[in-house]
Structure formats: structure tokens, C-alpha cells
Short mmCIF file of C-alpha atoms in Angstrom, two decimals:
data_model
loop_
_atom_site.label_atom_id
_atom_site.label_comp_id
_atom_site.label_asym_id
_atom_site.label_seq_id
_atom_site.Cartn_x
_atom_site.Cartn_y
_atom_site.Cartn_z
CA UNK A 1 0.00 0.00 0.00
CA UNK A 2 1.71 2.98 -0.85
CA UNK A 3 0.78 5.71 1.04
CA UNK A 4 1.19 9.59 0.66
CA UNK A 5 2.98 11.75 2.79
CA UNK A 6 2.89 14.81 0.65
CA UNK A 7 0.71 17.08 2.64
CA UNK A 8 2.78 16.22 6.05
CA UNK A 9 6.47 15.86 4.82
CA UNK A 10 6.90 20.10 5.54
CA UNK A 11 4.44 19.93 8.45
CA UNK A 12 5.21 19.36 11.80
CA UNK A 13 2.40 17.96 14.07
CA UNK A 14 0.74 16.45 10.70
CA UNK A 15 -0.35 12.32 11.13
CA UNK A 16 -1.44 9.99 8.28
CA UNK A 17 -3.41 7.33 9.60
CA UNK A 18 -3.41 3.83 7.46
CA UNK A 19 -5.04 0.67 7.67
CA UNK A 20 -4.11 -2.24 5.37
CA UNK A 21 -3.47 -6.10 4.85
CA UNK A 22 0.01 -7.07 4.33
CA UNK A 23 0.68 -9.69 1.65
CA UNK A 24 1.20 -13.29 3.46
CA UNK A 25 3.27 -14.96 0.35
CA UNK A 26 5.97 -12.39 1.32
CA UNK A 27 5.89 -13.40 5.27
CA UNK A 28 6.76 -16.62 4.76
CA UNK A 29 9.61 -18.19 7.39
CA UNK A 30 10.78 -21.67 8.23
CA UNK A 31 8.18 -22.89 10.96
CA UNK A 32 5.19 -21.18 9.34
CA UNK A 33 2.66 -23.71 8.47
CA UNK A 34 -0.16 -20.69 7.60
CA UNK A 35 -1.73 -17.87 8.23
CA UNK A 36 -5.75 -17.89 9.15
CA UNK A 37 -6.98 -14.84 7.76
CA UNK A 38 -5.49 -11.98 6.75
CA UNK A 39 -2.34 -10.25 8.45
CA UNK A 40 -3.69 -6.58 9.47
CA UNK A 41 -1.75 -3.30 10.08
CA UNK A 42 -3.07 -0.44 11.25
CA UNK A 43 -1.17 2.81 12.67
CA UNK A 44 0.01 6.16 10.73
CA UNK A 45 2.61 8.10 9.88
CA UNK A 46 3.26 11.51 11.60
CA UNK A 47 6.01 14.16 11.86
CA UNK A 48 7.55 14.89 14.72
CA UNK A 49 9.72 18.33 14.76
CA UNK A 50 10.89 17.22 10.52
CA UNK A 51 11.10 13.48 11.61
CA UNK A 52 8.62 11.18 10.25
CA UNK A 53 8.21 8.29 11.96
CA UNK A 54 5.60 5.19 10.94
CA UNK A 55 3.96 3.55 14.12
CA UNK A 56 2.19 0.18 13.57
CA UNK A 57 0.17 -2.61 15.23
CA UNK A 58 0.46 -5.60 13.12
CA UNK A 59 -1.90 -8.67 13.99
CA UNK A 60 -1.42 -12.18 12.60
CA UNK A 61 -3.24 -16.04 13.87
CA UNK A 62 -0.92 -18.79 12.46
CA UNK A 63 -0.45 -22.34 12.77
CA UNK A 64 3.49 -22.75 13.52
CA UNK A 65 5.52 -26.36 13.53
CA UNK A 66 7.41 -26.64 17.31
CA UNK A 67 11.15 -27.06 16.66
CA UNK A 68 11.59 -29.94 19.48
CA UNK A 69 8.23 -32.20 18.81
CA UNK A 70 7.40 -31.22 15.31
CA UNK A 71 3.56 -30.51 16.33
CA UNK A 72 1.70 -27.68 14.84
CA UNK A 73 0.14 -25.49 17.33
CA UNK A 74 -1.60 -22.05 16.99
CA UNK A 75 -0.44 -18.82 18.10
CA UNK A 76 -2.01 -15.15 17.34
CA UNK A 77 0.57 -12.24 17.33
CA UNK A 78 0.16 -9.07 17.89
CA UNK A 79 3.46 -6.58 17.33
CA UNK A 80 3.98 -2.58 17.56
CA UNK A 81 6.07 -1.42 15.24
CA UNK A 82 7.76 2.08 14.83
CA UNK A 83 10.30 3.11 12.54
CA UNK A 84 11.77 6.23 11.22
CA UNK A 85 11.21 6.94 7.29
CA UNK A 86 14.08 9.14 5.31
CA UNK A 87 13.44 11.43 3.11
CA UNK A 88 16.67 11.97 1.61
CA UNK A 89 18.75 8.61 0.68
CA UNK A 90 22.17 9.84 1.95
CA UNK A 91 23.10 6.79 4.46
CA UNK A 92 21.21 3.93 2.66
CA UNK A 93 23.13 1.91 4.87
CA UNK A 94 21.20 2.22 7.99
CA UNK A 95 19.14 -0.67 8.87
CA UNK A 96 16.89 1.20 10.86
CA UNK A 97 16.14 3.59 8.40
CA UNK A 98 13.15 3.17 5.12
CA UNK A 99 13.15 5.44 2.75
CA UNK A 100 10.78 7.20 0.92
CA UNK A 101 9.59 6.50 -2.92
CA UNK A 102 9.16 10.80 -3.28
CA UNK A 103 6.38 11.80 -1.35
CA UNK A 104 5.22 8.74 -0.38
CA UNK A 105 6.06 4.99 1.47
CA UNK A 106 5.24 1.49 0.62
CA UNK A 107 3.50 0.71 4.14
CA UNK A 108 3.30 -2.62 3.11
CA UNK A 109 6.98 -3.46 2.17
CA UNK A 110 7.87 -1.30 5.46
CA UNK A 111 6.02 -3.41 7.65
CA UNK A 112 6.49 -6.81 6.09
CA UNK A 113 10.29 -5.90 6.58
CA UNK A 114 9.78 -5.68 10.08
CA UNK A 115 7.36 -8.56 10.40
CA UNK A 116 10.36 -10.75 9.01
CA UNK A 117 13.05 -9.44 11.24
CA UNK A 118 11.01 -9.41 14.62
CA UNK A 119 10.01 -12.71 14.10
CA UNK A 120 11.52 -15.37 16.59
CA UNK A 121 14.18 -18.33 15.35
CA UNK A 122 12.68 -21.05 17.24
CA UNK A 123 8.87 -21.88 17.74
CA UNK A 124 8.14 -23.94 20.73
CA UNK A 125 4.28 -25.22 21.36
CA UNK A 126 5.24 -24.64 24.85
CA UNK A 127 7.37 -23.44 27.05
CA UNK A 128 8.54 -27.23 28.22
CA UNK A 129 8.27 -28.92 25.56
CA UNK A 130 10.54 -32.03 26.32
CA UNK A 131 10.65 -32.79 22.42
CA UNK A 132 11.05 -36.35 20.20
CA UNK A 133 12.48 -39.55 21.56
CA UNK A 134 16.08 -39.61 19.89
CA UNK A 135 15.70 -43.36 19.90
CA UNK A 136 12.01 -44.02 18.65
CA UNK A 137 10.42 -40.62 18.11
CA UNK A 138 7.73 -40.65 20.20
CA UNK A 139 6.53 -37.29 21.25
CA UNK A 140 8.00 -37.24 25.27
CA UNK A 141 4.98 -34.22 25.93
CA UNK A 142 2.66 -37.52 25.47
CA UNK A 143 4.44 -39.25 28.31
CA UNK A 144 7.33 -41.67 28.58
CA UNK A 145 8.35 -44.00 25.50
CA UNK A 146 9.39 -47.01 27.32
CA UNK A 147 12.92 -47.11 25.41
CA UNK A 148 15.48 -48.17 27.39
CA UNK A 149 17.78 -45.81 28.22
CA UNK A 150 21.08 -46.51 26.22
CA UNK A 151 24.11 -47.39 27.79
CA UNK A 152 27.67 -45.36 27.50
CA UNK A 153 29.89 -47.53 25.33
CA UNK A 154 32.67 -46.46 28.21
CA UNK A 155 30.64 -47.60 30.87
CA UNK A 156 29.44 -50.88 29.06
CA UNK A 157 32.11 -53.10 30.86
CA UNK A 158 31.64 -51.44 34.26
CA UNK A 159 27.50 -52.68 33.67
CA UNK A 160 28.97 -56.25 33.13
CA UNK A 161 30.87 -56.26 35.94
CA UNK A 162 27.95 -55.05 38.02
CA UNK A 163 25.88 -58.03 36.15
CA UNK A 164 28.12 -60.88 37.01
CA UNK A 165 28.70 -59.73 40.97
CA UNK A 166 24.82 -59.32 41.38
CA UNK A 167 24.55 -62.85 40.12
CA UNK A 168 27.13 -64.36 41.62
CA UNK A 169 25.67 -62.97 45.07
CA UNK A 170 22.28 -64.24 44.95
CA UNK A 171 23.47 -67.91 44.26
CA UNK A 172 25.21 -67.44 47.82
CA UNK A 173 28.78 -67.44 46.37
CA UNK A 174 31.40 -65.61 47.75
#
């Protein structure tokens, strides 16, 4: 959505409220299963002493994949963004800075930008999620698998010796 700023680029004090619906094929991020209805933004743009500065809420309901137990739970999100627009494009450079197309912005490439970079590395379903059995796969937030628990190769010879003297014992041997 582009949106113009012409009428509050020299003003001071001036706002321009927006509301819009930011294109989902462009959020797309490893975990993201999809979106249920449409990702909203609504905020404006307003000048603060020659600064202008675009303040956002953006609201999304997805379905996300956990990253220890694979399971696809849902999770709304709801963000605030606010970032300063440039109208000149003197330090491209600066991350934190968007700059304008002339008198106007591309709210929805500004915001879909920040959607991107805000969002989190790892997805968990829940805060202790114990994860997948490395052994069978079972999902451990089901309960136990019943695999037995595997033995260090080091300590393998140490567990016969145990073996043999526990046997050796109950026949009454020395």
C-alpha cells in the first residue's frame, strides 16, 4: 500500500493514519505452516519536529511447527512497530532507516520488513516442551516412550561387571 505523505512531509504535528493487509506470500519463514486470515496493520505516519516516523500494530493467527516435537500449534501475534522513514537517501546503509519512494512509502513493504526481522528463530508449542524420543520418536509431551535408556559404550564393561557380581551374590557365592 503505498501511502502519501505529501501534505505532512513540511508539516510538523501532521499524522497519516493507514489501515491495510500485508501480503502473506511475502511473510513466509521456516516454521510457518499458515496464516488464518489476513495479516492486518493499522497505525500512521506523523512528523515529529521534521522526523517522520511510521507507528504500527500488526496482527497475525498462524499455525506454527514446534522445533523440538514437530507438532503444529496455533499462536495469534500481535506486534507494535515504529520506525523512522528518510526522506533523503544519503546513508542507505542504515538498517533502521526506510526510505521514501518521493512523497510517499510502501506501508506494506515497510512493515512486512519488520514482520520478518522481529520474528523469533525457534517456535516452541510450549514453554517445556521435552521434544522427540532420539531413539524411537515418540513425542516425550505424550508421556514416557518405554525405550530403554542406552548405555555409554565407556561404561558398558563397568555394567557387566555389576551383572556378574549381582549374580554371583544371589546364588550365595562368595
Amino acid at each position: 500500500m503505498l501511502l502519501n505523505l505529501h501534505e505532512i512531509i513540511e508539516m510538523p504535528g501532521g499524522r497519516v493514519p493507514f489501515r491495510c493487509e500485508l501480503d502473506t506470500q511475502r511473510l513466509s519463514f521456516a516454521g510457518l505452516v499458515a496464516f488464518h486470515g489476513p495479516v492486518t496493520a493499522e497505525g500512521q505516519v506523523k512528523n515529529t519536529a521534521g522526523i517522520l516516523e511510521l507507528e504500527a500494530l500488526v496482527q497475525a493467527d498462524m499455525t506454527l511447527r514446534c522445533d523440538r516435537c514437530t507438532a503444529e500449534f496455533r499462536r495469534p501475534l500481535s506486534r507494535r512497530f515504529q520506525v523512522t522513514l528518510q526522506a533523503d537517501a544519503e546513508d542507505e546503509d542504515d538498517p533502521d532507516l526506510f526510505p521514501l519512494e518521493g512523497d510517499s512509502v510502501d506501508v506494506g513493504d515497510v512493515l512486512e520488513t519488520c514482520f520478518i526481522l522481529d520474528t523469533d528463530q525457534k517456535f516452541l508449542c510450549r514453554e517445556d516442551c521435552r521434544g522427540l524420543c532420539p531413539t524411537c520418536g515418540r513425542n516425550l509431551n505424550d508421556g514416557p516412550c518405554g525405550c530403554k535408556k542406552p548405555i555409554d559404550p565407556r561404561m558398558a564393561v563397568l555394567g557387566q561387571l555389576l551383572d556378574d557380581n549381582t549374580g554371583g551374590m544371589s546364588n550365595g557365592s562368595p
